[in-house]
Amino acid sequence: MKDTKTLFQHGTLALLVPGLFDGTIKMDEFMKHGDTGIGTGEGLDGELIVVAGVAYQIDGAGNVNKLDSRFTLPFGNMHFADYQPLKQVDGLDFVNFPENILATGGLANSFFSVKLHGTFKTMQTRSIDKQSKPYHTLAECAGKQHVFDGEDKTGTVIAYYAPQLFNGVAVGGFHSHFLADDLSQGGHILDFTGFSGDVELQVFDNLAQSLPVNDPEFKNHDFSKDDIEGAIKASE
Amino acid sequence: MKDTKTLFQHGTLALLVPGLFDGTIKMDEFMKHGDTGIGTGEGLDGELIVVAGVAYQIDGAGNVNKLDSRFTLPFGNMHFADYQPLKQVDGLDFVNFPENILATGGLANSFFSVKLHGTFKTMQTRSIDKQSKPYHTLAECAGKQHVFDGEDKTGTVIAYYAPQLFNGVAVGGFHSHFLADDLSQGGHILDFTGFSGDVELQVFDNLAQSLPVNDPEFKNHDFSKDDIEGAIKASE
């Protein structure tokens, strides 16, 4: 039976901060943990979104590519979808999205996912080109991101919320990726306006946190010198 | 097959800080996640240690009691033991214990457990009486702890290490409980000197973090006002 109460996470946001971008899980292993998710590829090779069991990469040029099982990731979230209808909205902007969801009450201390499907008057996403070694820091790479602006897009947002206590482990608050139904746009969401459509919610009882404990760079990195909170604020 | 690569945790250290001491998991459910562990009871009702599949409570009076399945916990760790021999030591003090273990290298960013078995020249443990509602904060309760001093004790230490990134989720660093072989002493370790015996290590790939997402007090608590790091430092 599929465990719909558990959010799987491989890696941490913290390990991306100093540039530990090596892929430490393969797609075929990653995909065992759900049919819905987000992530990034080795070397920050694009933004990933998994919808209905199909994994897509939005690369640095903005192209939406299907991913094969050999692709590797340093960081990603996956879960088995069991979303419940929460509400319908008409004209919601990204800036009000957190408050709009948290107004439901009793959610702030739990991990949950929100799925939006409908039309977006504007949608601004970003992706990063695949970086090569030696990797720069996440903040330096985020400065080289490509930004894509869409209008009147119909598509899906997969967002994950982590309680503030877990900031650094994950993104404290919301972390949201987009995919247009016609695959004309996708990526990590920087902004959207005028969303009209369905809002669905899935609350998790458990976080299954997987760490790349056999990766030499991860094992031996001194995280005490990294400004994890600052880098997340700057780049997410 | 037993999953020996996963550390299960119910609750967070952070939820104990403001006094969310209600038991939100029953022993029979908790014990499904391993044969080795530590924790505390509802209302901080003693210190728990699970050794070889048997759960013991060290109550506020210092008595070691076997626990039944109806006992509930706000917080605990469990795993299936698969310890590997690390070394033998002769005369190790608690103050040097973290450095002694981390000298192995490559461990600081992973969750792991250390098991000690042997003799302790001195062993200082603590337990707390069961508190009643309305609960005080963890720091206030820690001020009312009972301290037990043993000499020439033979027994087991179960210690869990969490990377500093997870401080607040768990205790960043080591969190160690003791049980004497003859059940004459146990509890949360404040200090020991002169440990001679076997040191065993088990590194985890995964943290399975369970949250009491249906508990109204947990759901609705505002953790932003709690000094989680300060309280852990003061009471752990």
mmCIF file with all atom_site columns, C-alpha atoms in Angstrom, chain A residues 57-219:
data_model
loop_
_atom_site.group_PDB
_atom_site.id
_atom_site.type_symbol
_atom_site.label_atom_id
_atom_site.label_alt_id
_atom_site.label_comp_id
_atom_site.label_asym_id
_atom_site.label_entity_id
_atom_site.label_seq_id
_atom_site.pdbx_PDB_ins_code
_atom_site.Cartn_x
_atom_site.Cartn_y
_atom_site.Cartn_z
_atom_site.occupancy
_atom_site.B_iso_or_equiv
_atom_site.pdbx_formal_charge
_atom_site.auth_seq_id
_atom_site.auth_comp_id
_atom_site.auth_asym_id
_atom_site.auth_atom_id
_atom_site.pdbx_PDB_model_num
ATOM 1   C CA . GLN A 1 57  ? 13.303  18.860 -15.845 1.00 0.00 ? 57  GLN A CA 1
ATOM 2   C CA . ILE A 1 58  ? 13.100  22.538 -16.715 1.00 0.00 ? 58  ILE A CA 1
ATOM 3   C CA . ASP A 1 59  ? 16.645  23.230 -17.903 1.00 0.00 ? 59  ASP A CA 1
ATOM 4   C CA . GLY A 1 60  ? 18.577  26.488 -17.904 1.00 0.00 ? 60  GLY A CA 1
ATOM 5   C CA . ALA A 1 61  ? 17.258  27.350 -21.361 1.00 0.00 ? 61  ALA A CA 1
ATOM 6   C CA . GLY A 1 62  ? 13.691  26.894 -20.142 1.00 0.00 ? 62  GLY A CA 1
ATOM 7   C CA . ASN A 1 63  ? 13.056  23.670 -22.059 1.00 0.00 ? 63  ASN A CA 1
ATOM 8   C CA . VAL A 1 64  ? 10.869  21.061 -20.391 1.00 0.00 ? 64  VAL A CA 1
ATOM 9   C CA . ASN A 1 65  ? 12.485  17.615 -20.711 1.00 0.00 ? 65  ASN A CA 1
ATOM 10  C CA . LYS A 1 66  ? 11.367  14.205 -19.510 1.00 0.00 ? 66  LYS A CA 1
ATOM 11  C CA . LEU A 1 67  ? 13.969  12.631 -17.235 1.00 0.00 ? 67  LEU A CA 1
ATOM 12  C CA . ASP A 1 68  ? 15.404  9.162  -17.479 1.00 0.00 ? 68  ASP A CA 1
ATOM 13  C CA . SER A 1 69  ? 16.325  6.881  -14.603 1.00 0.00 ? 69  SER A CA 1
ATOM 14  C CA . ARG A 1 70  ? 20.073  7.657  -14.770 1.00 0.00 ? 70  ARG A CA 1
ATOM 15  C CA . PHE A 1 71  ? 19.604  11.321 -13.861 1.00 0.00 ? 71  PHE A CA 1
ATOM 16  C CA . THR A 1 72  ? 20.899  12.084 -10.346 1.00 0.00 ? 72  THR A CA 1
ATOM 17  C CA . LEU A 1 73  ? 19.859  14.626 -7.721  1.00 0.00 ? 73  LEU A CA 1
ATOM 18  C CA . PRO A 1 74  ? 21.504  16.265 -4.699  1.00 0.00 ? 74  PRO A CA 1
ATOM 19  C CA . PHE A 1 75  ? 18.121  17.348 -3.272  1.00 0.00 ? 75  PHE A CA 1
ATOM 20  C CA . GLY A 1 76  ? 14.458  16.597 -3.770  1.00 0.00 ? 76  GLY A CA 1
ATOM 21  C CA . ASN A 1 77  ? 11.069  15.904 -2.211  1.00 0.00 ? 77  ASN A CA 1
ATOM 22  C CA . MET A 1 78  ? 8.661   13.142 -3.202  1.00 0.00 ? 78  MET A CA 1
ATOM 23  C CA . HIS A 1 79  ? 5.348   11.813 -1.927  1.00 0.00 ? 79  HIS A CA 1
ATOM 24  C CA . PHE A 1 80  ? 2.371   9.740  -2.988  1.00 0.00 ? 80  PHE A CA 1
ATOM 25  C CA . ALA A 1 81  ? -0.429  12.133 -3.854  1.00 0.00 ? 81  ALA A CA 1
ATOM 26  C CA . ASP A 1 82  ? -3.594  12.022 -1.784  1.00 0.00 ? 82  ASP A CA 1
ATOM 27  C CA . TYR A 1 83  ? -4.620  15.652 -2.041  1.00 0.00 ? 83  TYR A CA 1
ATOM 28  C CA . GLN A 1 84  ? -7.945  16.752 -0.604  1.00 0.00 ? 84  GLN A CA 1
ATOM 29  C CA . PRO A 1 85  ? -9.893  19.699 -2.031  1.00 0.00 ? 85  PRO A CA 1
ATOM 30  C CA . LEU A 1 86  ? -9.331  22.797 0.124   1.00 0.00 ? 86  LEU A CA 1
ATOM 31  C CA . LYS A 1 87  ? -10.954 25.630 -1.803  1.00 0.00 ? 87  LYS A CA 1
ATOM 32  C CA . GLN A 1 88  ? -11.340 27.384 -5.102  1.00 0.00 ? 88  GLN A CA 1
ATOM 33  C CA . VAL A 1 89  ? -9.756  30.775 -5.502  1.00 0.00 ? 89  VAL A CA 1
ATOM 34  C CA . ASP A 1 90  ? -10.168 33.563 -8.012  1.00 0.00 ? 90  ASP A CA 1
ATOM 35  C CA . GLY A 1 91  ? -7.253  35.915 -8.610  1.00 0.00 ? 91  GLY A CA 1
ATOM 36  C CA . LEU A 1 92  ? -4.755  34.797 -5.959  1.00 0.00 ? 92  LEU A CA 1
ATOM 37  C CA . ASP A 1 93  ? -1.260  36.325 -6.133  1.00 0.00 ? 93  ASP A CA 1
ATOM 38  C CA . PHE A 1 94  ? 1.922   34.513 -5.051  1.00 0.00 ? 94  PHE A CA 1
ATOM 39  C CA . VAL A 1 95  ? 2.654   37.215 -2.475  1.00 0.00 ? 95  VAL A CA 1
ATOM 40  C CA . ASN A 1 96  ? -0.583  36.298 -0.668  1.00 0.00 ? 96  ASN A CA 1
ATOM 41  C CA . PHE A 1 97  ? -0.308  32.559 -1.221  1.00 0.00 ? 97  PHE A CA 1
ATOM 42  C CA . PRO A 1 98  ? 1.320   31.618 2.148   1.00 0.00 ? 98  PRO A CA 1
ATOM 43  C CA . GLU A 1 99  ? -1.166  33.663 4.168   1.00 0.00 ? 99  GLU A CA 1
ATOM 44  C CA . ASN A 1 100 ? -4.064  32.353 2.105   1.00 0.00 ? 100 ASN A CA 1
ATOM 45  C CA . ILE A 1 101 ? -3.131  28.741 2.834   1.00 0.00 ? 101 ILE A CA 1
ATOM 46  C CA . LEU A 1 102 ? -2.114  29.196 6.479   1.00 0.00 ? 102 LEU A CA 1
ATOM 47  C CA . ALA A 1 103 ? -5.455  30.966 7.133   1.00 0.00 ? 103 ALA A CA 1
ATOM 48  C CA . THR A 1 104 ? -6.864  27.440 7.220   1.00 0.00 ? 104 THR A CA 1
ATOM 49  C CA . GLY A 1 105 ? -5.347  27.204 10.704  1.00 0.00 ? 105 GLY A CA 1
ATOM 50  C CA . GLY A 1 106 ? -3.473  24.472 12.534  1.00 0.00 ? 106 GLY A CA 1
ATOM 51  C CA . LEU A 1 107 ? -1.034  23.916 9.649   1.00 0.00 ? 107 LEU A CA 1
ATOM 52  C CA . ALA A 1 108 ? 2.057   25.943 10.598  1.00 0.00 ? 108 ALA A CA 1
ATOM 53  C CA . ASN A 1 109 ? 3.794   23.188 12.609  1.00 0.00 ? 109 ASN A CA 1
ATOM 54  C CA . SER A 1 110 ? 3.245   20.363 10.110  1.00 0.00 ? 110 SER A CA 1
ATOM 55  C CA . PHE A 1 111 ? 4.765   19.352 6.807   1.00 0.00 ? 111 PHE A CA 1
ATOM 56  C CA . PHE A 1 112 ? 2.225   19.550 4.004   1.00 0.00 ? 112 PHE A CA 1
ATOM 57  C CA . SER A 1 113 ? 1.908   19.927 0.269   1.00 0.00 ? 113 SER A CA 1
ATOM 58  C CA . VAL A 1 114 ? -0.379  22.212 -1.690  1.00 0.00 ? 114 VAL A CA 1
ATOM 59  C CA . LYS A 1 115 ? -1.316  21.562 -5.278  1.00 0.00 ? 115 LYS A CA 1
ATOM 60  C CA . LEU A 1 116 ? -2.751  24.301 -7.438  1.00 0.00 ? 116 LEU A CA 1
ATOM 61  C CA . HIS A 1 117 ? -4.288  23.702 -10.819 1.00 0.00 ? 117 HIS A CA 1
ATOM 62  C CA . GLY A 1 118 ? -5.834  26.375 -12.965 1.00 0.00 ? 118 GLY A CA 1
ATOM 63  C CA . THR A 1 119 ? -4.880  29.518 -14.850 1.00 0.00 ? 119 THR A CA 1
ATOM 64  C CA . PHE A 1 120 ? -2.244  32.077 -13.926 1.00 0.00 ? 120 PHE A CA 1
ATOM 65  C CA . LYS A 1 121 ? -2.448  35.602 -15.353 1.00 0.00 ? 121 LYS A CA 1
ATOM 66  C CA . THR A 1 122 ? 1.350   35.878 -15.020 1.00 0.00 ? 122 THR A CA 1
ATOM 67  C CA . MET A 1 123 ? 3.877   33.244 -13.991 1.00 0.00 ? 123 MET A CA 1
ATOM 68  C CA . GLN A 1 124 ? 7.552   33.974 -13.311 1.00 0.00 ? 124 GLN A CA 1
ATOM 69  C CA . THR A 1 125 ? 9.872   30.979 -12.936 1.00 0.00 ? 125 THR A CA 1
ATOM 70  C CA . ARG A 1 126 ? 13.619  30.409 -12.866 1.00 0.00 ? 126 ARG A CA 1
ATOM 71  C CA . SER A 1 127 ? 16.091  27.690 -13.729 1.00 0.00 ? 127 SER A CA 1
ATOM 72  C CA . ILE A 1 128 ? 19.841  27.433 -13.478 1.00 0.00 ? 128 ILE A CA 1
ATOM 73  C CA . ASP A 1 129 ? 22.286  26.023 -16.067 1.00 0.00 ? 129 ASP A CA 1
ATOM 74  C CA . LYS A 1 130 ? 24.150  22.900 -15.065 1.00 0.00 ? 130 LYS A CA 1
ATOM 75  C CA . GLN A 1 131 ? 27.210  24.004 -13.112 1.00 0.00 ? 131 GLN A CA 1
ATOM 76  C CA . SER A 1 132 ? 30.575  22.301 -13.359 1.00 0.00 ? 132 SER A CA 1
ATOM 77  C CA . LYS A 1 133 ? 33.124  21.618 -10.683 1.00 0.00 ? 133 LYS A CA 1
ATOM 78  C CA . PRO A 1 134 ? 34.489  23.250 -8.653  1.00 0.00 ? 134 PRO A CA 1
ATOM 79  C CA . TYR A 1 135 ? 30.978  24.332 -7.724  1.00 0.00 ? 135 TYR A CA 1
ATOM 80  C CA . HIS A 1 136 ? 30.241  27.832 -6.487  1.00 0.00 ? 136 HIS A CA 1
ATOM 81  C CA . THR A 1 137 ? 27.883  28.489 -3.587  1.00 0.00 ? 137 THR A CA 1
ATOM 82  C CA . LEU A 1 138 ? 24.110  28.388 -3.984  1.00 0.00 ? 138 LEU A CA 1
ATOM 83  C CA . ALA A 1 139 ? 23.859  32.170 -3.609  1.00 0.00 ? 139 ALA A CA 1
ATOM 84  C CA . GLU A 1 140 ? 26.480  32.715 -6.342  1.00 0.00 ? 140 GLU A CA 1
ATOM 85  C CA . CYS A 1 141 ? 24.671  30.298 -8.673  1.00 0.00 ? 141 CYS A CA 1
ATOM 86  C CA . ALA A 1 142 ? 21.290  31.875 -7.959  1.00 0.00 ? 142 ALA A CA 1
ATOM 87  C CA . GLY A 1 143 ? 22.775  35.124 -9.226  1.00 0.00 ? 143 GLY A CA 1
ATOM 88  C CA . LYS A 1 144 ? 23.215  33.441 -12.630 1.00 0.00 ? 144 LYS A CA 1
ATOM 89  C CA . GLN A 1 145 ? 19.662  32.102 -12.886 1.00 0.00 ? 145 GLN A CA 1
ATOM 90  C CA . HIS A 1 146 ? 17.506  32.414 -16.000 1.00 0.00 ? 146 HIS A CA 1
ATOM 91  C CA . VAL A 1 147 ? 14.090  33.978 -15.479 1.00 0.00 ? 147 VAL A CA 1
ATOM 92  C CA . PHE A 1 148 ? 11.061  33.051 -17.565 1.00 0.00 ? 148 PHE A CA 1
ATOM 93  C CA . ASP A 1 149 ? 7.907   35.165 -17.724 1.00 0.00 ? 149 ASP A CA 1
ATOM 94  C CA . GLY A 1 150 ? 4.667   33.598 -18.903 1.00 0.00 ? 150 GLY A CA 1
ATOM 95  C CA . GLU A 1 151 ? 1.180   35.029 -19.363 1.00 0.00 ? 151 GLU A CA 1
ATOM 96  C CA . ASP A 1 152 ? -2.172  33.288 -19.183 1.00 0.00 ? 152 ASP A CA 1
ATOM 97  C CA . LYS A 1 153 ? -0.651  29.932 -18.372 1.00 0.00 ? 153 LYS A CA 1
ATOM 98  C CA . THR A 1 154 ? -2.692  26.899 -17.412 1.00 0.00 ? 154 THR A CA 1
ATOM 99  C CA . GLY A 1 155 ? -0.796  24.498 -15.237 1.00 0.00 ? 155 GLY A CA 1
ATOM 100 C CA . THR A 1 156 ? 0.109   22.884 -11.944 1.00 0.00 ? 156 THR A CA 1
ATOM 101 C CA . VAL A 1 157 ? 1.969   24.154 -8.894  1.00 0.00 ? 157 VAL A CA 1
ATOM 102 C CA . ILE A 1 158 ? 3.443   21.624 -6.487  1.00 0.00 ? 158 ILE A CA 1
ATOM 103 C CA . ALA A 1 159 ? 4.361   23.392 -3.241  1.00 0.00 ? 159 ALA A CA 1
ATOM 104 C CA . TYR A 1 160 ? 5.851   21.948 -0.065  1.00 0.00 ? 160 TYR A CA 1
ATOM 105 C CA . TYR A 1 161 ? 5.612   23.618 3.318   1.00 0.00 ? 161 TYR A CA 1
ATOM 106 C CA . ALA A 1 162 ? 8.093   22.961 6.132   1.00 0.00 ? 162 ALA A CA 1
ATOM 107 C CA . PRO A 1 163 ? 7.734   24.294 9.700   1.00 0.00 ? 163 PRO A CA 1
ATOM 108 C CA . GLN A 1 164 ? 10.232  27.025 10.568  1.00 0.00 ? 164 GLN A CA 1
ATOM 109 C CA . LEU A 1 165 ? 12.010  24.614 12.963  1.00 0.00 ? 165 LEU A CA 1
ATOM 110 C CA . PHE A 1 166 ? 13.136  22.720 9.842   1.00 0.00 ? 166 PHE A CA 1
ATOM 111 C CA . ASN A 1 167 ? 14.491  25.758 7.967   1.00 0.00 ? 167 ASN A CA 1
ATOM 112 C CA . GLY A 1 168 ? 17.851  24.666 6.603   1.00 0.00 ? 168 GLY A CA 1
ATOM 113 C CA . VAL A 1 169 ? 16.772  21.020 6.571   1.00 0.00 ? 169 VAL A CA 1
ATOM 114 C CA . ALA A 1 170 ? 14.183  22.102 4.015   1.00 0.00 ? 170 ALA A CA 1
ATOM 115 C CA . VAL A 1 171 ? 12.977  25.548 2.993   1.00 0.00 ? 171 VAL A CA 1
ATOM 116 C CA . GLY A 1 172 ? 11.132  26.879 6.063   1.00 0.00 ? 172 GLY A CA 1
ATOM 117 C CA . GLY A 1 173 ? 7.782   27.964 4.632   1.00 0.00 ? 173 GLY A CA 1
ATOM 118 C CA . PHE A 1 174 ? 6.765   27.235 1.049   1.00 0.00 ? 174 PHE A CA 1
ATOM 119 C CA . HIS A 1 175 ? 8.921   25.882 -1.790  1.00 0.00 ? 175 HIS A CA 1
ATOM 120 C CA . SER A 1 176 ? 6.984   25.871 -5.061  1.00 0.00 ? 176 SER A CA 1
ATOM 121 C CA . HIS A 1 177 ? 7.597   24.597 -8.585  1.00 0.00 ? 177 HIS A CA 1
ATOM 122 C CA . PHE A 1 178 ? 5.409   25.048 -11.693 1.00 0.00 ? 178 PHE A CA 1
ATOM 123 C CA . LEU A 1 179 ? 4.633   23.085 -14.845 1.00 0.00 ? 179 LEU A CA 1
ATOM 124 C CA . ALA A 1 180 ? 2.373   24.342 -17.631 1.00 0.00 ? 180 ALA A CA 1
ATOM 125 C CA . ASP A 1 181 ? -0.092  21.767 -18.959 1.00 0.00 ? 181 ASP A CA 1
ATOM 126 C CA . ASP A 1 182 ? 1.275   22.297 -22.488 1.00 0.00 ? 182 ASP A CA 1
ATOM 127 C CA . LEU A 1 183 ? 4.878   22.072 -21.163 1.00 0.00 ? 183 LEU A CA 1
ATOM 128 C CA . SER A 1 184 ? 5.544   25.598 -22.446 1.00 0.00 ? 184 SER A CA 1
ATOM 129 C CA . GLN A 1 185 ? 6.921   26.770 -19.082 1.00 0.00 ? 185 GLN A CA 1
ATOM 130 C CA . GLY A 1 186 ? 8.061   25.466 -15.737 1.00 0.00 ? 186 GLY A CA 1
ATOM 131 C CA . GLY A 1 187 ? 10.594  25.874 -12.963 1.00 0.00 ? 187 GLY A CA 1
ATOM 132 C CA . HIS A 1 188 ? 11.072  27.242 -9.475  1.00 0.00 ? 188 HIS A CA 1
ATOM 133 C CA . ILE A 1 189 ? 8.420   29.899 -8.876  1.00 0.00 ? 189 ILE A CA 1
ATOM 134 C CA . LEU A 1 190 ? 9.614   33.438 -8.236  1.00 0.00 ? 190 LEU A CA 1
ATOM 135 C CA . ASP A 1 191 ? 6.189   35.029 -8.622  1.00 0.00 ? 191 ASP A CA 1
ATOM 136 C CA . PHE A 1 192 ? 2.722   34.594 -10.022 1.00 0.00 ? 192 PHE A CA 1
ATOM 137 C CA . THR A 1 193 ? -0.384  36.738 -10.187 1.00 0.00 ? 193 THR A CA 1
ATOM 138 C CA . GLY A 1 194 ? -4.061  36.111 -10.779 1.00 0.00 ? 194 GLY A CA 1
ATOM 139 C CA . PHE A 1 195 ? -4.335  32.385 -10.075 1.00 0.00 ? 195 PHE A CA 1
ATOM 140 C CA . SER A 1 196 ? -7.858  31.074 -10.507 1.00 0.00 ? 196 SER A CA 1
ATOM 141 C CA . GLY A 1 197 ? -8.575  27.442 -9.922  1.00 0.00 ? 197 GLY A CA 1
ATOM 142 C CA . ASP A 1 198 ? -8.438  24.595 -7.427  1.00 0.00 ? 198 ASP A CA 1
ATOM 143 C CA . VAL A 1 199 ? -6.380  24.494 -4.250  1.00 0.00 ? 199 VAL A CA 1
ATOM 144 C CA . GLU A 1 200 ? -5.735  21.049 -2.789  1.00 0.00 ? 200 GLU A CA 1
ATOM 145 C CA . LEU A 1 201 ? -4.014  20.092 0.464   1.00 0.00 ? 201 LEU A CA 1
ATOM 146 C CA . GLN A 1 202 ? -2.191  17.019 1.767   1.00 0.00 ? 202 GLN A CA 1
ATOM 147 C CA . VAL A 1 203 ? -0.849  17.017 5.342   1.00 0.00 ? 203 VAL A CA 1
ATOM 148 C CA . PHE A 1 204 ? 1.951   14.614 6.291   1.00 0.00 ? 204 PHE A CA 1
ATOM 149 C CA . ASP A 1 205 ? 2.440   12.824 9.617   1.00 0.00 ? 205 ASP A CA 1
ATOM 150 C CA . ASN A 1 206 ? 6.056   11.974 8.845   1.00 0.00 ? 206 ASN A CA 1
ATOM 151 C CA . LEU A 1 207 ? 9.160   13.354 7.216   1.00 0.00 ? 207 LEU A CA 1
ATOM 152 C CA . ALA A 1 208 ? 11.412  10.610 5.824   1.00 0.00 ? 208 ALA A CA 1
ATOM 153 C CA . GLN A 1 209 ? 14.744  12.412 5.692   1.00 0.00 ? 209 GLN A CA 1
ATOM 154 C CA . SER A 1 210 ? 17.445  10.641 3.689   1.00 0.00 ? 210 SER A CA 1
ATOM 155 C CA . LEU A 1 211 ? 21.034  11.890 3.940   1.00 0.00 ? 211 LEU A CA 1
ATOM 156 C CA . PRO A 1 212 ? 23.941  11.071 1.567   1.00 0.00 ? 212 PRO A CA 1
ATOM 157 C CA . VAL A 1 213 ? 25.933  9.619  4.464   1.00 0.00 ? 213 VAL A CA 1
ATOM 158 C CA . ASN A 1 214 ? 28.355  7.780  2.166   1.00 0.00 ? 214 ASN A CA 1
ATOM 159 C CA . ASP A 1 215 ? 29.247  10.824 0.061   1.00 0.00 ? 215 ASP A CA 1
ATOM 160 C CA . PRO A 1 216 ? 32.772  11.922 1.085   1.00 0.00 ? 216 PRO A CA 1
ATOM 161 C CA . GLU A 1 217 ? 32.138  15.624 0.463   1.00 0.00 ? 217 GLU A CA 1
ATOM 162 C CA . PHE A 1 218 ? 28.967  15.591 2.542   1.00 0.00 ? 218 PHE A CA 1
ATOM 163 C CA . LYS A 1 219 ? 30.567  13.568 5.318   1.00 0.00 ? 219 LYS A CA 1
#
